[in-house]
Backbone as JSON Lines, residues from 0, in Angstrom:
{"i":0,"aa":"X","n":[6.56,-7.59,-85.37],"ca":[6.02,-6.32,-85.02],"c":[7.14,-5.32,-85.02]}
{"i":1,"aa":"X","n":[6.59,-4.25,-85.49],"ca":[7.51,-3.37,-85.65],"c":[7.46,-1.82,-84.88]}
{"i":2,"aa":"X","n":[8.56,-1.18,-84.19],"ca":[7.94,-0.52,-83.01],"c":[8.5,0.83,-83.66]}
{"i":3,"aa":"X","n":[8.16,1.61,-83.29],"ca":[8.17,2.81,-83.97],"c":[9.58,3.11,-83.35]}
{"i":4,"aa":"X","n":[10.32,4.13,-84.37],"ca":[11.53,4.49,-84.47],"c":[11.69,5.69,-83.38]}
{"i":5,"aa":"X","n":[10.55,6.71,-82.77],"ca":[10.41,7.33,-82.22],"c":[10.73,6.87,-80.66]}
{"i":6,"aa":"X","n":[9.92,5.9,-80.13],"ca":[9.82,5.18,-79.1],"c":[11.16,3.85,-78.41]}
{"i":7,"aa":"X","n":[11.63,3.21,-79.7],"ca":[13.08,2.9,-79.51],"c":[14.35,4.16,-78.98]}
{"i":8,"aa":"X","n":[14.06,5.17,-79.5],"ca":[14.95,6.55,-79.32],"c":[15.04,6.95,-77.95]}
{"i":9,"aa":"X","n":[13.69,7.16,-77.47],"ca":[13.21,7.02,-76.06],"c":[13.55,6.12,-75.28]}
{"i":10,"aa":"X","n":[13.17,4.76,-75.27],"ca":[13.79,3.71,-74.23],"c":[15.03,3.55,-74.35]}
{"i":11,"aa":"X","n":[15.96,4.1,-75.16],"ca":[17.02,3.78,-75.62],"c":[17.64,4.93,-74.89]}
{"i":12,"aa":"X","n":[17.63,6.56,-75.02],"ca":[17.67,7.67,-73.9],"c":[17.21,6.96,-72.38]}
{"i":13,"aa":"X","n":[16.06,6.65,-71.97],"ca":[15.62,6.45,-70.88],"c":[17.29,5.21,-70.1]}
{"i":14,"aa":"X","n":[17.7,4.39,-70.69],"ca":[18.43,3.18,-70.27],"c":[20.1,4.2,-70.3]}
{"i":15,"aa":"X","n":[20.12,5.13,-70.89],"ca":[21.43,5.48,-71.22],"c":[21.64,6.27,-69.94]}
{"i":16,"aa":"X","n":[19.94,7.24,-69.75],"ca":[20.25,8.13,-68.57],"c":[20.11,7.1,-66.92]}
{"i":17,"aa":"X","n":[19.7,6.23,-67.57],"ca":[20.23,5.3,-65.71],"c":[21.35,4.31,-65.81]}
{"i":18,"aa":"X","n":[21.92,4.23,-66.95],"ca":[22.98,3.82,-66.93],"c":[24.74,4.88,-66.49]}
{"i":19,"aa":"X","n":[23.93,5.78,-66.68],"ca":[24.76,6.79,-66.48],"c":[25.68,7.28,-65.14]}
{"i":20,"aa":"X","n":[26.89,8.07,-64.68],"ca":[27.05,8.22,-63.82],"c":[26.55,9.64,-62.91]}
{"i":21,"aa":"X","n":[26.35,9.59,-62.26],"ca":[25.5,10.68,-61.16],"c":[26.55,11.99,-61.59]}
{"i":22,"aa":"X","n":[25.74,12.89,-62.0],"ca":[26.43,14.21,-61.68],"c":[27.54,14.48,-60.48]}
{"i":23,"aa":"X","n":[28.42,14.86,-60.37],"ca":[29.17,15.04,-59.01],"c":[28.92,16.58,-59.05]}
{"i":24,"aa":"X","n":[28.69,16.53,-57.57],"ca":[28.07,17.9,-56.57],"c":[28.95,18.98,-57.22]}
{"i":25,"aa":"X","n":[28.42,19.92,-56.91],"ca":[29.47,21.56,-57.05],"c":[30.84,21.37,-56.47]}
{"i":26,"aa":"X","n":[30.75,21.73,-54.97],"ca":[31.56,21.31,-53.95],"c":[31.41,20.26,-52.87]}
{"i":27,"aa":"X","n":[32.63,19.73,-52.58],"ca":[32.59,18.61,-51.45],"c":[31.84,19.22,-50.39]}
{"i":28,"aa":"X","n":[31.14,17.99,-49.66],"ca":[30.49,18.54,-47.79],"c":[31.84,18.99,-47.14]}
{"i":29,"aa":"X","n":[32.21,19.52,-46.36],"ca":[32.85,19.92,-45.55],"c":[32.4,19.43,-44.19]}
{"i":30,"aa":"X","n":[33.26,18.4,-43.29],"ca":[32.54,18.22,-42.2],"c":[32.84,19.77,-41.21]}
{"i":31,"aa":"X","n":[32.04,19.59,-39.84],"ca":[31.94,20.93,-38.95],"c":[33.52,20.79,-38.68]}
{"i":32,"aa":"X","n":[33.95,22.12,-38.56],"ca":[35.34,22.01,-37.96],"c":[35.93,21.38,-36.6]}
{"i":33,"aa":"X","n":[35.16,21.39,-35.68],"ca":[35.3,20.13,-34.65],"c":[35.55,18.91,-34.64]}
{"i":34,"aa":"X","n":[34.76,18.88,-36.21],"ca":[35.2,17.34,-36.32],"c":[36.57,16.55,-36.8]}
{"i":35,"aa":"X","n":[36.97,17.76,-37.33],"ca":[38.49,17.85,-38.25],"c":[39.44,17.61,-37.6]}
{"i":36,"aa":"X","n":[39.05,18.53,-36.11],"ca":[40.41,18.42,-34.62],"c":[40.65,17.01,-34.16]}
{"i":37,"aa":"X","n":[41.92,17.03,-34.07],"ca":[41.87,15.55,-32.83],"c":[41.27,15.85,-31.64]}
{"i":38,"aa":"X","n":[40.71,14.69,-30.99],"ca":[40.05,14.73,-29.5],"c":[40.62,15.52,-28.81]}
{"i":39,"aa":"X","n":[40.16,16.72,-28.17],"ca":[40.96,17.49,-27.14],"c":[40.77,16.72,-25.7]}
{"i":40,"aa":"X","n":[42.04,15.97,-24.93],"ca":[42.22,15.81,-23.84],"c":[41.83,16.97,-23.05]}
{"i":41,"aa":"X","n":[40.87,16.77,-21.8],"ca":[40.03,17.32,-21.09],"c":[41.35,18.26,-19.84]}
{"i":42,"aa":"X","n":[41.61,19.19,-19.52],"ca":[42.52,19.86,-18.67],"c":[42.45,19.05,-17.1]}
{"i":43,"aa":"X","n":[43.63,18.47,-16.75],"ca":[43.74,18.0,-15.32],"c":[42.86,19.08,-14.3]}
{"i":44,"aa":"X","n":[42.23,18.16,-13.77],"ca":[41.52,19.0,-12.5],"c":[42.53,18.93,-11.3]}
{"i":45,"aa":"X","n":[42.84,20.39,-10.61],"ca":[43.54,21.2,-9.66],"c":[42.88,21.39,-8.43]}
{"i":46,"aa":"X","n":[43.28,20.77,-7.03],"ca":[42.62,21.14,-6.34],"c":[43.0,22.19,-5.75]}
{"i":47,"aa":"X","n":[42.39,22.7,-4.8],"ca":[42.53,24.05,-3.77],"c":[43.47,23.65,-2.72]}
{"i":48,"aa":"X","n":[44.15,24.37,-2.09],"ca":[45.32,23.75,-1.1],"c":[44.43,23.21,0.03]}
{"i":49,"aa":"X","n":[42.97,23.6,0.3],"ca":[42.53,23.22,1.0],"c":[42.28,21.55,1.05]}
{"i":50,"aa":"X","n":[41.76,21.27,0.08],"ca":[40.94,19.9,-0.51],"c":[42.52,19.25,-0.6]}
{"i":51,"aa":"X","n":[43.8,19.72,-1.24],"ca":[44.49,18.81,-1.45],"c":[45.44,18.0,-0.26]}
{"i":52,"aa":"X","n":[45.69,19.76,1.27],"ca":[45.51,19.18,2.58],"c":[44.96,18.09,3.02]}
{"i":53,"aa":"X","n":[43.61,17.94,2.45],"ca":[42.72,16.73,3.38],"c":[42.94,15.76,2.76]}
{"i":54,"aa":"X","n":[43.03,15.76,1.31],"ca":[43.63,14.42,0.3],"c":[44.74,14.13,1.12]}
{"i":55,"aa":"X","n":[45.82,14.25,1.43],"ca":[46.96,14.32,2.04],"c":[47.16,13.78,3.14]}
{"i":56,"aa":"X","n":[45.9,14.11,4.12],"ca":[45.84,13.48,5.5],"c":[44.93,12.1,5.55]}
{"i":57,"aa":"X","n":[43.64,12.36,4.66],"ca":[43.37,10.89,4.74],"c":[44.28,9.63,4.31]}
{"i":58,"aa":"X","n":[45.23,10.08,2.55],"ca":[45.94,9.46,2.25],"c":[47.17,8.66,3.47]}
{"i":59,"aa":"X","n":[47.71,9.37,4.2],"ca":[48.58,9.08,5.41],"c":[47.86,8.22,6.4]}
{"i":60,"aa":"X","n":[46.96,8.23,6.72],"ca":[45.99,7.61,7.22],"c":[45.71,6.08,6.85]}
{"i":61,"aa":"X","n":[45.26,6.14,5.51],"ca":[44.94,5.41,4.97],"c":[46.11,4.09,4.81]}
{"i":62,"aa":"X","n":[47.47,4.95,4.12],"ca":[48.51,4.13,4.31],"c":[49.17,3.49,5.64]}
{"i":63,"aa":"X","n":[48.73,4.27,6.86],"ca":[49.03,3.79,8.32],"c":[47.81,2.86,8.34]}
{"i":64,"aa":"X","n":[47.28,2.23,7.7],"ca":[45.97,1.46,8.05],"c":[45.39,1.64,9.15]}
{"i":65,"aa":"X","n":[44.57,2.79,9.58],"ca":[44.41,3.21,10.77],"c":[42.58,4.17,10.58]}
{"i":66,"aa":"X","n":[42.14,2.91,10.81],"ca":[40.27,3.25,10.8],"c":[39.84,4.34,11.87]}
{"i":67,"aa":"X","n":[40.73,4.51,12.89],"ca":[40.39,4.83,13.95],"c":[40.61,6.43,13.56]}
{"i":68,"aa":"X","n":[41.28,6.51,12.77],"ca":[42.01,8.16,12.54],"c":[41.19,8.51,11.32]}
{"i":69,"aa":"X","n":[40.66,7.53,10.43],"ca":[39.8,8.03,9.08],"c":[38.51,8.61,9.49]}
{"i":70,"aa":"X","n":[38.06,7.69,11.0],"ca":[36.88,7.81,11.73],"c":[36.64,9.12,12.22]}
{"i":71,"aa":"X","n":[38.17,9.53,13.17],"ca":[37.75,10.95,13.5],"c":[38.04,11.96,12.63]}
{"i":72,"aa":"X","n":[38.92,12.03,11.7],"ca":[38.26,12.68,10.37],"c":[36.72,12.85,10.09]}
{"i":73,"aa":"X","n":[36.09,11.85,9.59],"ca":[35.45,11.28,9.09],"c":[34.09,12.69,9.98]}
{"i":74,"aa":"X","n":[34.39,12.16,11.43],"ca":[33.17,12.52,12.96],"c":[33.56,14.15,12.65]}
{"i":75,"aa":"X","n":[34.62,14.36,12.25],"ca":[34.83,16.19,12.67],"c":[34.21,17.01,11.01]}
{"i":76,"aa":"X","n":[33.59,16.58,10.32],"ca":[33.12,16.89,8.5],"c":[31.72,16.58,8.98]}
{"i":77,"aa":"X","n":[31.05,17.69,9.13],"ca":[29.51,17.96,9.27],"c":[29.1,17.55,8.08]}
{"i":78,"aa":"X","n":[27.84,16.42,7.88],"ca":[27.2,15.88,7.03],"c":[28.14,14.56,6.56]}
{"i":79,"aa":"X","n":[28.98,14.4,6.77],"ca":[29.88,13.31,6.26],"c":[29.1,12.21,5.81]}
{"i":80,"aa":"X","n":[29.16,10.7,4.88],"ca":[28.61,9.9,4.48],"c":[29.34,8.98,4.25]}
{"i":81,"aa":"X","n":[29.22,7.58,5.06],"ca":[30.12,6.72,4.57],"c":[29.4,5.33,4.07]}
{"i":82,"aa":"X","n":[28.3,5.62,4.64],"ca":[27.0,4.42,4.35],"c":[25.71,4.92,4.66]}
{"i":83,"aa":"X","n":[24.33,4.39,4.17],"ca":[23.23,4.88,4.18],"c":[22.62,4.19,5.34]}
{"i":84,"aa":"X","n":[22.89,3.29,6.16],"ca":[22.33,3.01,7.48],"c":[22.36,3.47,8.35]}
{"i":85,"aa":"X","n":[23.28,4.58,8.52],"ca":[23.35,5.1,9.59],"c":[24.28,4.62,10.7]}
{"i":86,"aa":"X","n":[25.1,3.63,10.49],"ca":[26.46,2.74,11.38],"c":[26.84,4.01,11.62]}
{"i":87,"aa":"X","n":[27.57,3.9,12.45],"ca":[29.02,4.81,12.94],"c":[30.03,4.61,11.97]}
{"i":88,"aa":"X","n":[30.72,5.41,11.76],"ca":[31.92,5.18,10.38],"c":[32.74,3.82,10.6]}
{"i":89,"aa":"X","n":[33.07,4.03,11.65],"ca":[34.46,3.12,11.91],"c":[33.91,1.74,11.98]}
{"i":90,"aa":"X","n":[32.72,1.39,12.82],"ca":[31.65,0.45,12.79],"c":[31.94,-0.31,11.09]}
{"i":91,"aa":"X","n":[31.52,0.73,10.36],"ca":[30.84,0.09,9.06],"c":[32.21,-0.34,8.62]}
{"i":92,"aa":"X","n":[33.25,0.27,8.72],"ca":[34.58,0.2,8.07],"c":[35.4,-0.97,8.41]}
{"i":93,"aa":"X","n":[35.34,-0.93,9.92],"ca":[35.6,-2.2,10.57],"c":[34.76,-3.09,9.72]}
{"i":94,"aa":"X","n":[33.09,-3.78,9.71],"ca":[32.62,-4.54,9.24],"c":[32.63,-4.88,7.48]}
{"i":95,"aa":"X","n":[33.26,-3.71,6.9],"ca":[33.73,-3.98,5.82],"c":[35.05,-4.68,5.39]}
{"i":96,"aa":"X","n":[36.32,-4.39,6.16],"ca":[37.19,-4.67,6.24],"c":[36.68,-6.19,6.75]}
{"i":97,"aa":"X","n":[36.32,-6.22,7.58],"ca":[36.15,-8.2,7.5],"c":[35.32,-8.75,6.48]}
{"i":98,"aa":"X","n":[34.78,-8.73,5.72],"ca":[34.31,-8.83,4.42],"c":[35.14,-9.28,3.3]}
{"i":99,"aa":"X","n":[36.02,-8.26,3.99],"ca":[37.11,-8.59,2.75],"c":[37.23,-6.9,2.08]}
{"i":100,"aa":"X","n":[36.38,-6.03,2.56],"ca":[36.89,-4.83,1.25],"c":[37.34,-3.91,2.23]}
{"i":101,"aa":"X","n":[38.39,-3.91,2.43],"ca":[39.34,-3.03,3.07],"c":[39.2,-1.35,2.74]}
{"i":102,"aa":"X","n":[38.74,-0.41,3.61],"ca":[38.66,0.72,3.29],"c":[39.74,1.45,3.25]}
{"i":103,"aa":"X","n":[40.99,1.16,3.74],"ca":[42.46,1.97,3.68],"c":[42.75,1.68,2.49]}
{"i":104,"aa":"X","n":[43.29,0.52,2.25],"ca":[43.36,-0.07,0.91],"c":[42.7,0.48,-0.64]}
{"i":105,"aa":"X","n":[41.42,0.67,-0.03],"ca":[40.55,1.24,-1.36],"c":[40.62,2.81,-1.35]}
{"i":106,"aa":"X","n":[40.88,3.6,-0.42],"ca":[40.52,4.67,-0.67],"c":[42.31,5.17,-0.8]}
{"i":107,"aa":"X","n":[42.9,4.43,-0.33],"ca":[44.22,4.23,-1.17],"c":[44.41,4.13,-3.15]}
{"i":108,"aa":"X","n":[43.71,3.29,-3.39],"ca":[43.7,2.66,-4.8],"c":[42.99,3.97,-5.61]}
{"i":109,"aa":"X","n":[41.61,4.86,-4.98],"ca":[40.79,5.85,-5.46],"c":[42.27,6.97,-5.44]}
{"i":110,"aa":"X","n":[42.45,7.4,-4.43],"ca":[43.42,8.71,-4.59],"c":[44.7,9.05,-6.02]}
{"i":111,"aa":"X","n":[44.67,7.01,-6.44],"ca":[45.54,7.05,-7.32],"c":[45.26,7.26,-8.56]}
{"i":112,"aa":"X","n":[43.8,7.01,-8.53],"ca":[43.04,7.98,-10.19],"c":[42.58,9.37,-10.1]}
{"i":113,"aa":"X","n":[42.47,9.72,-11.38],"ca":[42.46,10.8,-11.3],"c":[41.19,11.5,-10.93]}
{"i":114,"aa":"X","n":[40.9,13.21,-10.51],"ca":[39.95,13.31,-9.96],"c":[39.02,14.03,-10.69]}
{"i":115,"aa":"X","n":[37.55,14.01,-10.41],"ca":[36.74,14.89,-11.61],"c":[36.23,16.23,-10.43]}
{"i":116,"aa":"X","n":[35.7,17.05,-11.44],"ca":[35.28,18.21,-10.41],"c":[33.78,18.0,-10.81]}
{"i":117,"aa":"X","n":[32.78,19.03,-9.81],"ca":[30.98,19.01,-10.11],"c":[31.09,19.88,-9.07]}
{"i":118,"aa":"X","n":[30.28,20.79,-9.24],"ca":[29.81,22.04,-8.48],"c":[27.88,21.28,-7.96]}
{"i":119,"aa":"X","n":[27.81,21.08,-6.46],"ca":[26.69,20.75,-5.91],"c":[26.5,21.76,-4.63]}
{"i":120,"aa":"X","n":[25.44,22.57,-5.24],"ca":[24.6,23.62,-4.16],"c":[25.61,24.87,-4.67]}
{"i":121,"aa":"X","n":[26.58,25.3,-5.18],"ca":[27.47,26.55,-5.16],"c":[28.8,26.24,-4.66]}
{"i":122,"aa":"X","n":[28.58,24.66,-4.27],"ca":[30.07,23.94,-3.51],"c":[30.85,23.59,-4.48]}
{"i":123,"aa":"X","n":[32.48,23.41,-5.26],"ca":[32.99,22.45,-5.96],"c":[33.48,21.09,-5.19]}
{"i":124,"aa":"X","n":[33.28,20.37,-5.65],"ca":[33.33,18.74,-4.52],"c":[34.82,18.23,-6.0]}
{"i":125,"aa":"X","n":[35.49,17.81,-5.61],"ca":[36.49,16.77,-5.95],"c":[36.51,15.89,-5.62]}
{"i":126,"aa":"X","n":[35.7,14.66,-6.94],"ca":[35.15,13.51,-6.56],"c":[36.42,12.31,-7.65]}
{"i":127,"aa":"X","n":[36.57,11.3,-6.69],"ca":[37.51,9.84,-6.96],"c":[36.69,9.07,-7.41]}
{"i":128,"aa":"X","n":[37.1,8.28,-8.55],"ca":[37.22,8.58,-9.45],"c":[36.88,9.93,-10.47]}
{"i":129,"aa":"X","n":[37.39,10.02,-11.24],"ca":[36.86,11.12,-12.28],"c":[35.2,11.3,-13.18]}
{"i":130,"aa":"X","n":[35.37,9.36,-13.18],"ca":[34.07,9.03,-13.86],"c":[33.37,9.51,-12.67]}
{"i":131,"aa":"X","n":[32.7,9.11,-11.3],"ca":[31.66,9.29,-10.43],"c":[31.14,10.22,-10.34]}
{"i":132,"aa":"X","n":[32.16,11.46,-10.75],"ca":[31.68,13.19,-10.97],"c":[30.8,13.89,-12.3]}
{"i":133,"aa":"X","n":[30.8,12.8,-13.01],"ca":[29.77,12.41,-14.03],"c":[28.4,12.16,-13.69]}
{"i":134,"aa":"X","n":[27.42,12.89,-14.51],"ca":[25.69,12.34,-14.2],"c":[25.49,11.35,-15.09]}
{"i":135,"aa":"X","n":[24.39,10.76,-14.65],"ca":[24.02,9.36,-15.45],"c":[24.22,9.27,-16.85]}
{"i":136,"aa":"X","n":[23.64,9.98,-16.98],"ca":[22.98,10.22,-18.8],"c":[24.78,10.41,-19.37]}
{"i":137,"aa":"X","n":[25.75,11.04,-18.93],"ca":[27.14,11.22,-19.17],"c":[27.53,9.78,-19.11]}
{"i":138,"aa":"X","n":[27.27,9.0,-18.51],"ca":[27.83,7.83,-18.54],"c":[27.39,6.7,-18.8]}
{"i":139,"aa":"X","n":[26.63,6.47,-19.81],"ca":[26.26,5.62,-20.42],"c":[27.26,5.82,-21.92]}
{"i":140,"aa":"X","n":[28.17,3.83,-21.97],"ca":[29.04,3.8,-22.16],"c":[29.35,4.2,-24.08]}
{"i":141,"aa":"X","n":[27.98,4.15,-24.67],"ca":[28.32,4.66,-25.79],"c":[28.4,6.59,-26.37]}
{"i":142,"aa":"X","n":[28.23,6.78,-24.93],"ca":[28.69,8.59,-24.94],"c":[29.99,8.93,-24.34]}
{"i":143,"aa":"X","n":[30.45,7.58,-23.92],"ca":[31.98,7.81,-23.65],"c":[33.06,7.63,-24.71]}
{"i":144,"aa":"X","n":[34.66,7.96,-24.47],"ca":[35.75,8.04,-25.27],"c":[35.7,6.02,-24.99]}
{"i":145,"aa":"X","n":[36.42,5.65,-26.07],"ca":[36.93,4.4,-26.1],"c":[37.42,3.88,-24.68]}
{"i":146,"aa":"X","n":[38.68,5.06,-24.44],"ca":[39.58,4.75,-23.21],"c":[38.78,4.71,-21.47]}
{"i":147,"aa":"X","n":[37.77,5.89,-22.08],"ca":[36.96,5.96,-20.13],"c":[35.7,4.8,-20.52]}
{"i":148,"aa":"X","n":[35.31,3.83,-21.3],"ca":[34.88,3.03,-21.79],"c":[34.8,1.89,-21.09]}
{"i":149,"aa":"X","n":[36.52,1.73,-21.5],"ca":[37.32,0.38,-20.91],"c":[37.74,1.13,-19.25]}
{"i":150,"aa":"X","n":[37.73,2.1,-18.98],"ca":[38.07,2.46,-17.6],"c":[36.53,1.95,-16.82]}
{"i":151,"aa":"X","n":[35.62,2.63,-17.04],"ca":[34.14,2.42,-16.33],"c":[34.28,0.74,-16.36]}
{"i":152,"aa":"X","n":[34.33,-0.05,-17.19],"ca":[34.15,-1.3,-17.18],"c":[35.08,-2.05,-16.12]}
{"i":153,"aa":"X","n":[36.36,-1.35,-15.99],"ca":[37.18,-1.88,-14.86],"c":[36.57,-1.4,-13.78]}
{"i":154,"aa":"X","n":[36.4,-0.23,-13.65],"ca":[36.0,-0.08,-12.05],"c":[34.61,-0.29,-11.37]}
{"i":155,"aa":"X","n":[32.97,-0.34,-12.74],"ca":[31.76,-1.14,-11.82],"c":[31.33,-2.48,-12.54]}
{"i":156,"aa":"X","n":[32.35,-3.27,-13.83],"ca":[31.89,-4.08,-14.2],"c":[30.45,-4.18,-15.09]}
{"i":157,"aa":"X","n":[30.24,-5.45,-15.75],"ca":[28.7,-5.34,-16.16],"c":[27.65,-4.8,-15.84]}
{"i":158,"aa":"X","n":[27.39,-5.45,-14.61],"ca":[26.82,-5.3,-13.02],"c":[26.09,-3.67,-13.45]}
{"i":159,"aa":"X","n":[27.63,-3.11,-12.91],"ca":[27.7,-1.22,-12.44],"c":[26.97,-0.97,-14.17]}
{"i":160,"aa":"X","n":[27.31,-1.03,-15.35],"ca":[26.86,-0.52,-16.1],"c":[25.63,-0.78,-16.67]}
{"i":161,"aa":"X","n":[25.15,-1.84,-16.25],"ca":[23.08,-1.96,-16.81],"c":[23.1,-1.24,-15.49]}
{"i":162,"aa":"X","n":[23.29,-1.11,-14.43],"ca":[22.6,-0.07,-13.47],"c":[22.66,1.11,-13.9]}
{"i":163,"aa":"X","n":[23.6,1.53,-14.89],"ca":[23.64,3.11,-15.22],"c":[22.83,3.4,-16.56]}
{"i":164,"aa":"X","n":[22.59,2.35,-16.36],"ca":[22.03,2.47,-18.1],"c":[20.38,2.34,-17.64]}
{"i":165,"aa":"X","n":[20.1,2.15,-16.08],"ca":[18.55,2.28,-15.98],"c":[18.63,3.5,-15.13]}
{"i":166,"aa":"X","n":[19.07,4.38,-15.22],"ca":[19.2,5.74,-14.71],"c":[20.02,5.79,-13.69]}
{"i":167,"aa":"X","n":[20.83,5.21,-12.5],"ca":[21.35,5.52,-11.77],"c":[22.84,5.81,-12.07]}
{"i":168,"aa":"X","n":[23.09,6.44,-10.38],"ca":[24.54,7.01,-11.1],"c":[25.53,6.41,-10.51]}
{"i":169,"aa":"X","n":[26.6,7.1,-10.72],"ca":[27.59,6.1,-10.71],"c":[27.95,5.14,-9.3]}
{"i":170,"aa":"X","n":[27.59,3.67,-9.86],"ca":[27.61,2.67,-8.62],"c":[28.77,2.13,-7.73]}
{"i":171,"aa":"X","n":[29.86,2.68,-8.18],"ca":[31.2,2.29,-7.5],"c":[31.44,2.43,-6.52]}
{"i":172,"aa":"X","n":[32.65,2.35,-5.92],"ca":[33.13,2.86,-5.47],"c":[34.02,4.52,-5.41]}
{"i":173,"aa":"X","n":[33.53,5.28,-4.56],"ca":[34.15,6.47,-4.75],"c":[34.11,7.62,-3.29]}
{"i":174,"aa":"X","n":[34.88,8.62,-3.47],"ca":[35.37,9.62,-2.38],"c":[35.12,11.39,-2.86]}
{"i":175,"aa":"X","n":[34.61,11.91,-2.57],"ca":[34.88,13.5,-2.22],"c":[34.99,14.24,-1.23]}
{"i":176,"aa":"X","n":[35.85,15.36,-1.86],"ca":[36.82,16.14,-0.53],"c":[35.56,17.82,-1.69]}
{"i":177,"aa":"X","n":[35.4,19.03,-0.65],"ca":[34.93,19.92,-0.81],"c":[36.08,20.35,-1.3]}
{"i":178,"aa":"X","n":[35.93,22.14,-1.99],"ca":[36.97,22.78,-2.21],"c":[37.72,23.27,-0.96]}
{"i":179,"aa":"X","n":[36.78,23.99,0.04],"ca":[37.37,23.96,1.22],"c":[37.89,23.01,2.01]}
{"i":180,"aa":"X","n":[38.37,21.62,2.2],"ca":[38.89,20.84,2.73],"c":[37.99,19.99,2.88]}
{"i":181,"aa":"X","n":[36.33,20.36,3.52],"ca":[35.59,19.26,4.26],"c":[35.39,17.87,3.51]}
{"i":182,"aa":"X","n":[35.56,16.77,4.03],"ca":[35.7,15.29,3.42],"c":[34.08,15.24,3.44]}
{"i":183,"aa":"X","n":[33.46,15.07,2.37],"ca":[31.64,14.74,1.86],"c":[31.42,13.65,2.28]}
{"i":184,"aa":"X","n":[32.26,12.92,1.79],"ca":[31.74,10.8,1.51],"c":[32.41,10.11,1.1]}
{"i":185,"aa":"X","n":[32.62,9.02,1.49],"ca":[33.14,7.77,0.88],"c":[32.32,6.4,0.8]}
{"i":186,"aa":"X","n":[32.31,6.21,0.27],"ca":[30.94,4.89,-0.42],"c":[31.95,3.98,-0.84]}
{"i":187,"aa":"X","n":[32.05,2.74,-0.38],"ca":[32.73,1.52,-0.69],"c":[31.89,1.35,-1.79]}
{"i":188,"aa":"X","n":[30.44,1.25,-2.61],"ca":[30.15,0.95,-3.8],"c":[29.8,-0.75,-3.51]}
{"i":189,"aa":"X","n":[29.0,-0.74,-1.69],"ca":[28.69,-2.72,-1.8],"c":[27.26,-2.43,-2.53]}
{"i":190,"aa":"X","n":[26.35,-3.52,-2.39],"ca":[25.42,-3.51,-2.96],"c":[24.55,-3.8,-1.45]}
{"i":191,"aa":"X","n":[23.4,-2.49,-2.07],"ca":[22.28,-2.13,-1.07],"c":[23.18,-0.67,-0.16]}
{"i":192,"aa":"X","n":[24.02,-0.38,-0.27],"ca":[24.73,0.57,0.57],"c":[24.63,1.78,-0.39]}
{"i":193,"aa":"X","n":[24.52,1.88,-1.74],"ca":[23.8,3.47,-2.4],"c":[22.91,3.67,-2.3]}
């Protein structure tokens, strides 16, 4: 059989044009210029001489291992929060410390990372860790940098992160001081105590 000379010409065009290589575009995409920058490191948060006063005194405190002095701190900060039962500070602190989780110690270890800021009611609060000053949805770990990644994972574990990942916030352990000095809360981060 013999196929017409017309129609060979054709399948013969048709195989050449998909054998072919793709036109290349006019001009390259250009990604957005943001994307071009290296990561801009986020500006150290500064506290107020007020807030950094009270950092200062609990810290001394803290290092005198002395519950009794965090306590009346603690009693003189209208609204203060150190647990959701309602204990007396020193109570809960004492009963934590035999537990095993030492509150001088820890709120020692918090002062030594760095701190995040969040404005709650018109207040700025300077909250320990940096991550805790973060809302949920911020911290779910594939909207984080590599480095606060592996940081979140050190400080609530597996555990802390499927809890953040079913909406709650951050489960740790953590501390805030107001801009004006007043000490907010400190949450040892046990479980059943957020």
């Amino acid at each position: 059989m013999r196929w017409p000379s017309a129609l060979i010409g054709a399948v013969a065009a048709a195989l050449l044009a998909a054998c072919s290589p793709a036109a290349e575009p006019a001009g390259r995409p250009v990604p957005d210029e943001s994307l071009m920058q290296p990561p801009q490191v986020p500006d150290p948060v500064v506290l107020t001489p007020e807030a950094e006063a009270t950092r200062d005194e609990l810290l001394s405190h803290a290092k005198a291992g002395s519950l009794s002095r965090l306590s009346r701190v603690a009693n003189a900060n209208d609204g203060f929060v150190s647990n959701l039962g309602g204990t007396p500070h020193r109570q809960y602190w004492d009963l934590m410390r035999r537990i095993g989780a030492d509150p001088n110690r820890s709120l020692r270890e918090l002062f030594e990372l760095p701190p995040g800021m969040r404005e709650i009611d018109g207040e700025v609060w300077y909250v320990w860790p940096d991550l805790a000053a973060r809302d949920a949805q911020d911290l779910i770990p594939e909207k984080l940098s590599f480095q606060d990644r592996r940081r979140l994972m050190e400080l609530i574990g597996e555990d802390g992160i499927e809890r953040i990942r079913q909406g709650e916030g951050y489960p740790g352990m953590r501390t805030a001081i107001a801009g004006n000095g007043r000490w907010v809360y400190y949450v040892l981060g046990q479980d059943g105590e957020d």
